[in-house]
Short mmCIF file of C-alpha atoms in Angstrom, two decimals:
data_model
loop_
_atom_site.label_atom_id
_atom_site.label_comp_id
_atom_site.label_asym_id
_atom_site.label_seq_id
_atom_site.Cartn_x
_atom_site.Cartn_y
_atom_site.Cartn_z
CA MET A 1 20.03 143.29 4.97
CA ALA A 2 23.60 141.66 5.20
CA VAL A 3 23.84 140.23 8.52
CA THR A 4 25.75 137.33 10.04
CA ARG A 5 24.86 135.23 13.08
CA THR A 6 27.01 134.48 15.96
CA GLU A 7 26.69 132.45 19.03
CA ARG A 8 27.84 133.95 22.24
CA SER A 9 27.12 132.34 25.70
CA GLY A 10 24.11 130.70 23.94
CA VAL A 11 22.61 133.92 22.95
CA SER A 12 22.07 134.69 19.13
CA GLU A 13 23.25 138.04 18.01
CA VAL A 14 23.14 140.00 14.68
CA MET A 15 26.09 141.64 13.53
CA ASP A 16 25.79 144.49 11.13
CA GLY A 17 28.97 146.46 10.75
CA ALA A 18 29.78 147.69 14.35
CA THR A 19 26.37 146.95 15.58
CA VAL A 20 25.70 143.81 17.59
CA VAL A 21 22.06 143.18 18.46
CA PRO A 22 20.79 140.63 20.94
CA MET A 23 18.32 138.23 19.41
CA THR A 24 16.54 136.82 22.33
CA GLY A 25 14.04 138.29 24.85
CA ALA A 26 11.87 141.29 24.48
CA VAL A 27 14.68 143.77 24.29
CA GLY A 28 16.44 141.43 21.69
CA ALA A 29 13.34 141.31 19.75
CA ARG A 30 12.80 144.96 19.76
CA ALA A 31 16.52 145.61 18.76
CA ALA A 32 16.19 143.04 15.90
CA VAL A 33 12.94 144.32 14.60
CA GLU A 34 14.37 148.02 14.69
CA GLU A 35 17.32 146.94 12.82
CA LEU A 36 15.22 145.15 10.33
CA TYR A 37 13.10 148.28 10.20
CA ARG A 38 15.99 150.36 9.28
CA ALA A 39 17.03 148.07 6.38
CA GLU A 40 13.52 147.08 5.05
CA ALA A 41 11.02 149.87 5.91
CA ALA A 42 11.70 151.96 2.85
CA ALA A 43 11.44 149.43 0.34
CA LEU A 44 8.47 147.76 1.77
CA VAL A 45 6.55 151.24 1.98
CA GLY A 46 7.40 151.75 -1.77
CA MET A 47 6.14 148.14 -2.73
CA LEU A 48 2.83 148.51 -0.66
CA TRP A 49 2.44 151.86 -2.37
CA VAL A 50 2.42 150.15 -5.78
CA LEU A 51 -0.02 147.46 -4.43
CA VAL A 52 -2.50 149.76 -2.58
CA GLY A 53 -2.07 153.12 -4.38
CA ASP A 54 -1.83 155.30 -1.19
CA ARG A 55 1.16 156.29 0.66
CA ALA A 56 -0.47 156.73 4.12
CA THR A 57 -2.04 153.37 3.82
CA ALA A 58 1.25 151.90 2.41
CA GLU A 59 3.05 153.37 5.54
CA ASP A 60 0.38 152.15 7.89
CA LEU A 61 0.58 148.70 6.39
CA ALA A 62 4.15 148.62 6.65
CA GLN A 63 4.03 149.50 10.34
CA GLU A 64 1.54 147.02 10.91
CA ALA A 65 3.62 144.40 9.42
CA PHE A 66 6.37 145.14 11.55
CA VAL A 67 4.14 145.39 14.70
CA ARG A 68 3.03 141.90 13.86
CA LEU A 69 6.65 140.62 13.14
CA GLN A 70 7.44 141.98 16.63
CA ARG A 71 4.51 140.31 18.34
CA SER A 72 5.26 136.81 16.85
CA TRP A 73 9.03 137.25 16.99
CA HIS A 74 9.27 134.12 19.17
CA ARG A 75 8.24 132.08 15.92
CA VAL A 76 11.09 133.51 14.00
CA THR A 77 13.67 130.54 14.44
CA ASP A 78 16.07 131.76 11.97
CA PRO A 79 16.61 135.57 12.08
CA GLU A 80 17.91 135.70 8.37
CA ARG A 81 14.52 134.72 7.38
CA ALA A 82 12.82 137.31 9.36
CA ALA A 83 12.78 139.70 6.16
CA ALA A 84 11.06 137.07 4.23
CA TYR A 85 8.56 136.58 6.96
CA LEU A 86 8.06 140.38 7.07
CA ARG A 87 7.34 140.55 3.40
CA SER A 88 4.97 137.60 3.71
CA ILE A 89 3.03 139.62 6.35
CA ALA A 90 3.01 142.70 4.42
CA MET A 91 1.60 140.90 1.13
CA ASN A 92 -1.15 139.45 3.22
CA LEU A 93 -2.09 142.93 4.65
CA ALA A 94 -1.91 144.48 1.35
CA ARG A 95 -4.14 141.71 -0.14
CA SER A 96 -6.74 142.25 2.75
CA ARG A 97 -6.38 145.92 2.30
CA VAL A 98 -7.21 145.86 -1.47
CA ARG A 99 -10.15 143.41 -0.72
CA HIS A 100 -11.54 145.72 1.88
CA LEU A 101 -11.34 148.76 -0.39
CA ARG A 102 -13.14 146.90 -3.15
CA VAL A 103 -15.93 146.24 -0.68
CA VAL A 104 -16.04 150.00 0.38
CA ASP A 105 -16.19 151.03 -3.17
CA ARG A 106 -19.34 149.00 -3.40
CA HIS A 107 -20.82 150.94 -0.60
CA PRO A 108 -19.85 154.54 -1.20
CA ALA A 109 -20.57 156.75 1.60
CA GLU A 110 -19.42 160.28 2.86
CA PRO A 111 -16.70 161.01 3.84
CA PRO A 112 -14.70 158.88 1.52
CA PRO A 113 -12.48 156.25 2.98
CA LEU A 114 -9.07 157.22 3.87
CA GLY A 115 -6.47 155.57 1.39
CA ARG A 116 -8.12 156.42 -1.75
CA ALA A 117 -6.26 159.48 -2.45
CA ALA A 118 -4.68 159.60 -6.11
CA ASP A 119 -0.86 159.60 -5.84
CA ASP A 120 0.11 161.42 -2.75
CA GLY A 121 1.85 164.04 -4.79
CA LEU A 122 4.27 161.75 -6.37
CA VAL A 123 5.66 163.16 -9.43
CA LEU A 124 5.61 160.64 -12.26
CA ARG A 125 5.83 161.00 -15.91
CA ASP A 126 2.86 159.98 -17.82
CA ASP A 127 4.40 157.00 -19.11
CA GLN A 128 5.56 155.90 -15.52
CA ARG A 129 2.06 156.38 -14.19
CA ALA A 130 0.72 154.19 -16.98
CA VAL A 131 3.14 151.50 -16.01
CA ILE A 132 1.94 151.76 -12.30
CA GLU A 133 -1.71 151.65 -13.32
CA ALA A 134 -1.08 148.80 -15.52
CA VAL A 135 0.60 146.79 -12.82
CA ARG A 136 -2.32 147.69 -10.42
CA SER A 137 -4.73 146.07 -12.82
CA LEU A 138 -3.01 142.85 -12.81
CA PRO A 139 -4.52 139.89 -10.86
CA GLU A 140 -3.50 139.91 -7.25
CA ARG A 141 -0.75 137.11 -7.51
CA GLN A 142 0.64 138.51 -10.54
CA ARG A 143 0.84 142.00 -9.15
CA GLN A 144 2.57 140.92 -6.05
CA CYS A 145 5.18 138.78 -8.00
CA VAL A 146 5.87 141.81 -10.25
CA VAL A 147 6.39 144.12 -7.39
CA LEU A 148 8.36 141.86 -5.44
CA ARG A 149 10.55 140.91 -8.51
CA PHE A 150 11.07 144.42 -10.20
CA TYR A 151 10.72 146.77 -6.98
CA GLY A 152 12.04 144.60 -4.38
CA GLY A 153 14.71 142.81 -6.66
CA LEU A 154 13.95 139.49 -5.01
CA THR A 155 14.82 136.27 -6.57
CA GLU A 156 12.06 133.93 -7.77
CA ALA A 157 12.95 131.75 -4.98
CA ALA A 158 12.76 134.53 -2.45
CA ILE A 159 9.12 135.61 -3.88
CA ALA A 160 8.10 132.15 -3.62
CA ASP A 161 9.20 132.14 0.02
CA ALA A 162 7.23 135.40 0.62
CA LEU A 163 4.15 134.35 -1.19
CA GLY A 164 4.10 130.66 0.29
CA CYS A 165 4.03 129.24 -3.20
CA SER A 166 6.28 127.28 -5.55
CA ARG A 167 9.01 128.75 -7.51
CA SER A 168 7.50 127.33 -10.82
CA SER A 169 4.13 129.16 -9.73
CA VAL A 170 6.29 132.48 -9.47
CA LYS A 171 7.77 131.87 -12.73
CA VAL A 172 4.16 131.41 -14.31
CA HIS A 173 2.78 134.40 -12.50
CA LEU A 174 5.68 136.57 -13.79
CA ARG A 175 5.54 135.42 -17.40
CA ARG A 176 1.86 135.93 -17.79
CA ALA A 177 2.17 139.44 -15.91
CA LEU A 178 4.77 140.70 -18.39
CA ALA A 179 2.72 139.46 -21.38
CA SER A 180 -0.32 141.25 -19.76
CA LEU A 181 1.66 144.35 -19.16
CA ALA A 182 3.12 144.32 -22.66
CA SER A 183 -0.35 144.08 -24.19
CA LEU A 184 -1.74 146.68 -21.64
CA LEU A 185 1.15 149.24 -22.31
CA GLU A 186 0.88 148.75 -26.12
CA ASP A 187 -2.98 149.65 -25.81
CA ARG A 188 -2.11 152.76 -23.93
CA ARG A 189 0.57 154.28 -26.31
CA MET B 1 5.50 138.23 -26.51
CA THR B 2 8.67 138.81 -28.28
CA PRO B 3 11.90 139.10 -26.45
CA ASP B 4 12.19 142.72 -27.39
CA SER B 5 8.71 143.47 -25.65
CA HIS B 6 9.76 141.39 -22.72
CA HIS B 7 12.71 143.45 -22.23
CA ASP B 8 10.78 146.78 -22.99
CA VAL B 9 8.26 145.96 -20.21
CA GLU B 10 11.10 145.04 -17.73
CA THR B 11 12.70 148.42 -18.55
CA ARG B 12 9.70 150.53 -18.13
CA LEU B 13 8.84 148.58 -14.72
CA ARG B 14 12.19 149.31 -13.45
CA ASP B 15 12.15 153.00 -14.73
CA ALA B 16 8.69 153.54 -13.17
CA PHE B 17 9.30 151.68 -9.63
CA GLY B 18 12.74 153.78 -9.57
CA ALA B 19 10.78 156.79 -9.77
CA VAL B 20 8.61 155.83 -6.88
CA ARG B 21 11.42 154.43 -4.99
CA THR B 22 13.16 158.06 -4.88
CA GLN B 23 10.00 159.44 -3.65
CA VAL B 24 8.32 157.12 -1.28
CA GLY B 25 11.45 155.45 0.18
CA ALA B 26 12.14 157.33 3.26
CA PRO B 27 11.05 155.90 6.53
CA PRO B 28 8.66 157.92 8.50
CA ALA B 29 11.11 159.24 11.02
CA PRO B 30 14.62 158.79 12.34
CA GLU B 31 14.97 156.84 15.49
CA PRO B 32 15.76 158.86 18.69
CA ARG B 33 16.96 157.19 21.88
CA VAL B 34 14.09 157.03 24.43
CA GLU B 35 16.30 157.93 27.16
CA GLU B 36 17.22 161.35 25.23
CA ARG B 37 13.79 162.33 24.48
CA ARG B 38 11.76 161.52 27.68
CA ARG B 39 9.11 163.90 28.26
CA GLY B 40 8.55 166.03 31.69
CA PRO B 41 6.21 164.43 34.00
CA TRP B 42 4.10 167.80 33.81
CA LEU B 43 3.41 166.97 30.03
CA LEU B 44 1.92 163.56 31.07
CA ALA B 45 0.00 165.25 33.80
CA ALA B 46 -1.41 167.78 31.42
CA ALA B 47 -2.31 164.98 28.89
CA ALA B 48 -4.18 163.19 31.90
CA VAL B 49 -6.07 166.24 32.78
CA VAL B 50 -7.15 166.76 29.20
CA LEU B 51 -8.30 163.04 28.96
CA VAL B 52 -10.26 163.24 32.16
CA ALA B 53 -11.96 166.37 30.93
CA LEU B 54 -12.84 164.66 27.62
CA LEU B 55 -14.25 161.64 29.33
CA VAL B 56 -16.16 163.76 31.75
CA ALA B 57 -17.51 165.88 28.81
CA VAL B 58 -18.53 162.63 26.78
CA GLY B 59 -20.24 161.16 30.00
CA VAL B 60 -22.32 164.56 30.47
CA ALA B 61 -23.08 164.46 26.60
CA GLN B 62 -24.16 160.72 27.02
CA ARG B 63 -26.58 161.51 29.91
CA ASP B 64 -28.11 164.44 28.05
CA ASP B 65 -28.44 162.46 24.99
CA GLU B 66 -30.39 159.53 26.70
CA VAL B 67 -32.85 161.96 27.85
CA VAL B 68 -33.48 163.15 24.09
CA VAL B 69 -33.74 159.64 23.00
CA THR B 70 -36.22 158.88 25.46
CA ALA B 71 -38.27 161.85 24.68
CA SER B 72 -38.00 161.86 20.89
CA PRO B 73 -37.18 158.58 19.19
CA THR B 74 -38.25 159.89 15.87
CA ILE B 75 -35.47 159.57 13.44
CA ALA B 76 -35.85 156.76 11.06
CA PRO B 77 -33.72 153.69 10.97
CA ALA B 78 -32.25 154.54 7.75
CA GLU B 79 -30.93 157.80 9.05
CA PHE B 80 -29.62 155.94 12.01
CA ASP B 81 -27.62 153.71 9.75
CA THR B 82 -26.14 156.63 7.87
CA ALA B 83 -25.05 158.25 11.02
CA ALA B 84 -23.77 155.09 12.55
CA ALA B 85 -21.90 154.26 9.17
CA ALA B 86 -20.38 157.60 9.17
CA ALA B 87 -19.22 157.57 12.77
CA CYS B 88 -17.72 154.18 12.19
CA ARG B 89 -15.81 155.17 9.05
CA ARG B 90 -14.32 158.28 11.02
CA LEU B 91 -13.17 155.79 13.66
CA GLU B 92 -11.82 153.30 10.98
CA ALA B 93 -10.21 156.27 8.98
CA GLY B 94 -8.82 157.46 12.52
CA ILE B 95 -7.30 154.34 13.40
CA ASN B 96 -6.17 152.91 10.23
CA GLY B 97 -5.24 156.29 8.96
CA VAL B 98 -2.49 157.03 11.22
CA GLY B 99 -1.08 153.86 12.63
CA PRO B 100 1.91 153.89 15.05
CA ARG B 101 5.13 155.09 13.83
CA PHE B 102 7.13 152.17 14.90
CA ALA B 103 9.71 152.29 17.63
CA THR B 104 9.84 155.88 18.39
CA VAL B 105 8.11 157.83 21.40
CA GLU B 106 7.39 160.82 19.14
CA ALA B 107 5.70 158.49 16.48
CA TYR B 108 3.35 157.16 19.10
CA GLU B 109 2.52 160.53 20.23
CA VAL B 110 1.89 161.75 16.76
CA ALA B 111 -0.41 158.68 16.40
CA ARG B 112 -2.28 159.43 19.49
CA ALA B 113 -2.63 162.95 18.58
CA GLN B 114 -3.82 162.12 14.91
CA ALA B 115 -6.18 159.47 16.41
CA ALA B 116 -7.65 161.51 19.09
CA GLY B 117 -9.71 163.78 16.92
CA PRO B 118 -11.41 161.09 14.95
CA LEU B 119 -11.96 158.94 18.20
CA ALA B 120 -13.57 161.91 19.97
CA ASP B 121 -15.65 162.56 16.86
CA ALA B 122 -16.76 158.92 16.83
CA VAL B 123 -17.60 158.74 20.55
CA ALA B 124 -19.49 162.00 20.11
CA ALA B 125 -21.41 160.60 17.11
CA PHE B 126 -22.23 157.47 18.84
CA THR B 127 -23.45 159.11 21.79
CA ALA B 128 -25.66 161.34 19.57
CA LEU B 129 -27.21 158.53 17.67
CA ARG B 130 -31.02 158.01 18.31
CA SER B 131 -33.67 155.99 16.64
CA PRO B 132 -36.30 153.29 17.51
CA ALA B 133 -33.60 150.91 16.40
CA ASP B 134 -31.12 152.23 18.88
CA ASP B 135 -30.60 150.27 21.87
CA PRO B 136 -29.23 152.32 24.96
CA ASP B 137 -27.31 149.28 26.23
CA VAL B 138 -25.52 148.71 23.17
CA ARG B 139 -24.54 152.43 22.74
CA ALA B 140 -23.23 152.37 26.41
CA VAL B 141 -21.21 149.34 25.83
CA THR B 142 -19.99 150.82 22.51
CA VAL B 143 -18.99 154.18 24.19
CA ALA B 144 -17.23 152.18 26.88
CA ARG B 145 -15.14 150.23 24.50
CA LEU B 146 -14.41 153.53 22.57
CA ARG B 147 -13.18 155.03 26.00
CA THR B 148 -10.96 151.98 26.27
CA ALA B 149 -9.50 152.75 22.92
CA GLU B 150 -8.64 156.29 24.01
CA LEU B 151 -6.83 155.01 27.12
CA GLY B 152 -5.23 152.37 24.97
CA LEU B 153 -3.81 155.21 22.98
CA ASP B 154 -2.27 156.88 26.23
CA GLY B 155 -1.10 153.55 27.15
CA ALA B 156 0.82 152.92 24.07
CA VAL B 157 2.69 156.45 24.58
CA ASP B 158 3.31 155.80 28.15
CA ALA B 159 4.71 152.33 27.35
CA ALA B 160 6.81 153.75 24.47
CA THR B 161 8.19 156.45 26.65
CA ALA B 162 9.28 153.75 29.07
CA GLY B 163 11.24 152.15 26.28
CA ARG B 164 8.83 149.26 26.06
CA PHE B 165 7.86 149.29 22.45
CA ASP B 166 6.78 145.69 22.81
CA ARG B 167 3.96 146.94 25.33
CA ALA B 168 3.36 149.95 23.14
CA ALA B 169 2.63 147.82 20.19
CA GLN B 170 0.41 145.60 22.09
CA ALA B 171 -1.47 148.58 23.51
CA TRP B 172 -2.19 149.75 19.86
CA LEU B 173 -3.43 146.48 18.90
CA ASP B 174 -5.62 146.52 21.98
CA VAL B 175 -7.00 150.11 20.60
CA GLU B 176 -7.70 148.50 17.26
CA GLN B 177 -9.39 145.60 19.01
CA ALA B 178 -11.46 148.01 21.04
CA VAL B 179 -12.63 149.98 17.96
CA ALA B 180 -13.50 146.63 16.28
CA ASP B 181 -15.55 145.65 19.21
CA ALA B 182 -17.29 148.94 19.27
CA ALA B 183 -18.22 148.42 15.89
CA GLY B 184 -18.92 144.89 16.25
CA ALA B 185 -21.59 145.56 19.31
CA LEU B 186 -23.49 147.41 16.71
CA VAL B 187 -23.14 145.17 13.87
CA ASP B 188 -24.26 142.23 16.13
CA ARG B 189 -27.52 143.98 16.73
CA GLY B 190 -28.13 144.33 13.09
CA VAL B 191 -28.41 148.14 13.10
CA LEU B 192 -25.16 148.41 11.01
CA ALA B 193 -25.88 145.59 8.58
CA CYS B 194 -25.55 147.92 5.65
CA LEU B 195 -21.99 148.69 6.65
CA ALA B 196 -19.43 146.54 4.93
CA LEU B 197 -16.68 146.04 7.71
CA THR B 198 -14.15 143.52 6.69
#
């Protein structure tokens, strides 16, 4: 989200084109989060879909991430880093969800838990689906790095920020992930 | 890994993610202004009447069921576990499966409508549980918490209608907490030890 900050009468504001959004107080927090929602929600849902494999779950996790961001907006000291904070929340939620689903899979029961539908009617070619499945088979950290880098288009520094790790660690995860993907995709040819 | 294969993987990743992006990208709903979409008081009154009717029905069912429990505690603990697990899963699916569509009144109303069914099912299922392992006190607490969740859903819509999305978000979190507490009350007593709630 391309925004600039201004100071007016001691109140921080975000300017996005003609929109001026107050950044303080409950109303300001709501407006800022809504602005962020319009800018980031679509990409966040897509990234979460790749990670958890279900659109409804991805939408819920994205919404939950925004809800938590709004609840803790008072902790956001730099609004320009709000998107990174949001992605960090979303990645943690996705990790928890994936772990939960693994536990559920060990205790099958009727009806099957929500969020395990195949691909929600997404139309993908076989080779595209193979790529998604290969990404989902990666270790958690590698999977997150790949999604943030190639879906989210984040830099290594931004990924490190979102995942709370070092930039060199991100480099290592990406290198290993690409090597694993090359091998996995070669096997599936 | 050769540079060529590295490049090939990156290309395939971008291609696959691009296909996903074009199909998954849109946010759930455009944002209407609250002031333009405020519902008439009659609609809220009707919703309140329906809710009261539901709670009365649940209360009657609970009283009836308690008589049955006293008279016929014959269902095995394993069956109880299965029924309780199924009820919990309906709850979890109902709450986790909808989620509040953020920052729109319609979205909270949709979320409430979608959650109302699973919640009502779960309330009925909990009230219908019976076995030697079933504790009426635990069940009463559980049902009370589920009622709190139902009221919280309405509270979320009311707050959103008033333009207080921060309160609506808090109300939704209260709903989730009430559901977690309801499940926790049973887990604490060990009757749902088989259910993996994380």
